[in-house]
């Protein structure tokens, strides 16, 4: 399922127009993204948790030349599945 399929499914199940469901989904995704940018955790009970994982700077090696390179520190979005979702998928 892609984003357009999700919008159509939400519009159908909630009895909304496609434009209303598009705004709702875009708003949800923007809110989650903005919260993660502020390094805040987003918890949706039963579904899962969105958080940021911090990766330290490391020294890597170029496999072609063998030369050492610096890999910068970065932040990665992380999702941990909730119990209800895990149970629903593993029926």
GROMACS .gro file of C-alpha atoms in nm:
model
   91
    1UNK     CA    1   0.000   0.000   0.000
    2UNK     CA    2   0.136   0.340  -0.094
    3UNK     CA    3   0.034   0.686   0.028
    4UNK     CA    4  -0.245   0.728  -0.228
    5UNK     CA    5  -0.389   0.387  -0.140
    6UNK     CA    6  -0.377   0.482   0.229
    7UNK     CA    7  -0.560   0.809   0.161
    8UNK     CA    8  -0.831   0.625  -0.035
    9UNK     CA    9  -0.869   0.362   0.239
   10UNK     CA   10  -0.899   0.625   0.513
   11UNK     CA   11  -1.149   0.824   0.307
   12UNK     CA   12  -1.357   0.512   0.252
   13UNK     CA   13  -1.351   0.379   0.609
   14UNK     CA   14  -1.401   0.716   0.780
   15UNK     CA   15  -1.660   0.848   0.535
   16UNK     CA   16  -1.444   1.147   0.443
   17UNK     CA   17  -1.366   1.304   0.111
   18UNK     CA   18  -1.026   1.227  -0.037
   19UNK     CA   19  -0.917   1.588   0.014
   20UNK     CA   20  -1.013   1.575   0.385
   21UNK     CA   21  -0.831   1.245   0.437
   22UNK     CA   22  -0.528   1.380   0.248
   23UNK     CA   23  -0.515   1.681   0.482
   24UNK     CA   24  -0.553   1.457   0.787
   25UNK     CA   25  -0.276   1.218   0.683
   26UNK     CA   26  -0.042   1.500   0.577
   27UNK     CA   27  -0.107   1.672   0.910
   28UNK     CA   28  -0.031   1.350   1.102
   29UNK     CA   29   0.295   1.293   0.912
   30UNK     CA   30   0.401   1.658   0.951
   31UNK     CA   31   0.329   1.651   1.325
   32UNK     CA   32   0.532   1.332   1.374
   33UNK     CA   33   0.819   1.473   1.164
   34UNK     CA   34   0.824   1.805   1.350
   35UNK     CA   35   0.818   1.628   1.688
   36UNK     CA   36   1.112   1.411   1.586
   37UNK     CA   37   1.301   1.719   1.465
   38UNK     CA   38   1.261   1.860   1.817
   39UNK     CA   39   1.396   1.529   1.952
   40UNK     CA   40   1.059   1.442   2.107
   41UNK     CA   41   0.923   1.088   2.124
   42UNK     CA   42   0.582   1.019   1.968
   43UNK     CA   43   0.384   0.735   2.129
   44UNK     CA   44   0.066   0.594   1.980
   45UNK     CA   45  -0.063   0.340   2.232
   46UNK     CA   46  -0.111  -0.002   2.073
   47UNK     CA   47   0.054   0.104   1.747
   48UNK     CA   48   0.410   0.199   1.835
   49UNK     CA   49   0.665   0.463   1.925
   50UNK     CA   50   0.859   0.698   1.700
   51UNK     CA   51   1.188   0.825   1.840
   52UNK     CA   52   1.532   0.949   1.741
   53UNK     CA   53   1.843   0.732   1.768
   54UNK     CA   54   2.173   0.919   1.803
   55UNK     CA   55   2.473   0.772   1.621
   56UNK     CA   56   2.823   0.875   1.725
   57UNK     CA   57   3.089   0.989   1.481
   58UNK     CA   58   3.312   0.700   1.377
   59UNK     CA   59   3.610   0.628   1.159
   60UNK     CA   60   3.534   0.411   0.857
   61UNK     CA   61   3.738   0.270   0.576
   62UNK     CA   62   3.694   0.320   0.204
   63UNK     CA   63   3.670  -0.039   0.071
   64UNK     CA   64   3.817   0.056  -0.267
   65UNK     CA   65   4.128   0.239  -0.147
   66UNK     CA   66   4.160   0.128   0.216
   67UNK     CA   67   4.181   0.494   0.317
   68UNK     CA   68   4.035   0.598   0.657
   69UNK     CA   69   3.738   0.837   0.642
   70UNK     CA   70   3.544   1.024   0.910
   71UNK     CA   71   3.174   0.934   0.934
   72UNK     CA   72   2.987   1.224   1.095
   73UNK     CA   73   2.751   1.186   1.390
   74UNK     CA   74   2.387   1.169   1.286
   75UNK     CA   75   2.033   1.124   1.411
   76UNK     CA   76   1.815   0.842   1.276
   77UNK     CA   77   1.438   0.807   1.307
   78UNK     CA   78   1.341   0.484   1.480
   79UNK     CA   79   1.008   0.302   1.512
   80UNK     CA   80   0.930   0.046   1.781
   81UNK     CA   81   0.617  -0.158   1.719
   82UNK     CA   82   0.348  -0.170   1.987
   83UNK     CA   83   0.212  -0.491   2.135
   84UNK     CA   84  -0.138  -0.459   1.985
   85UNK     CA   85   0.003  -0.412   1.633
   86UNK     CA   86   0.249  -0.697   1.677
   87UNK     CA   87  -0.029  -0.926   1.801
   88UNK     CA   88  -0.260  -0.824   1.512
   89UNK     CA   89   0.007  -0.907   1.254
   90UNK     CA   90   0.102  -1.239   1.417
   91UNK     CA   91  -0.245  -1.394   1.431
   0.00000   0.00000   0.00000
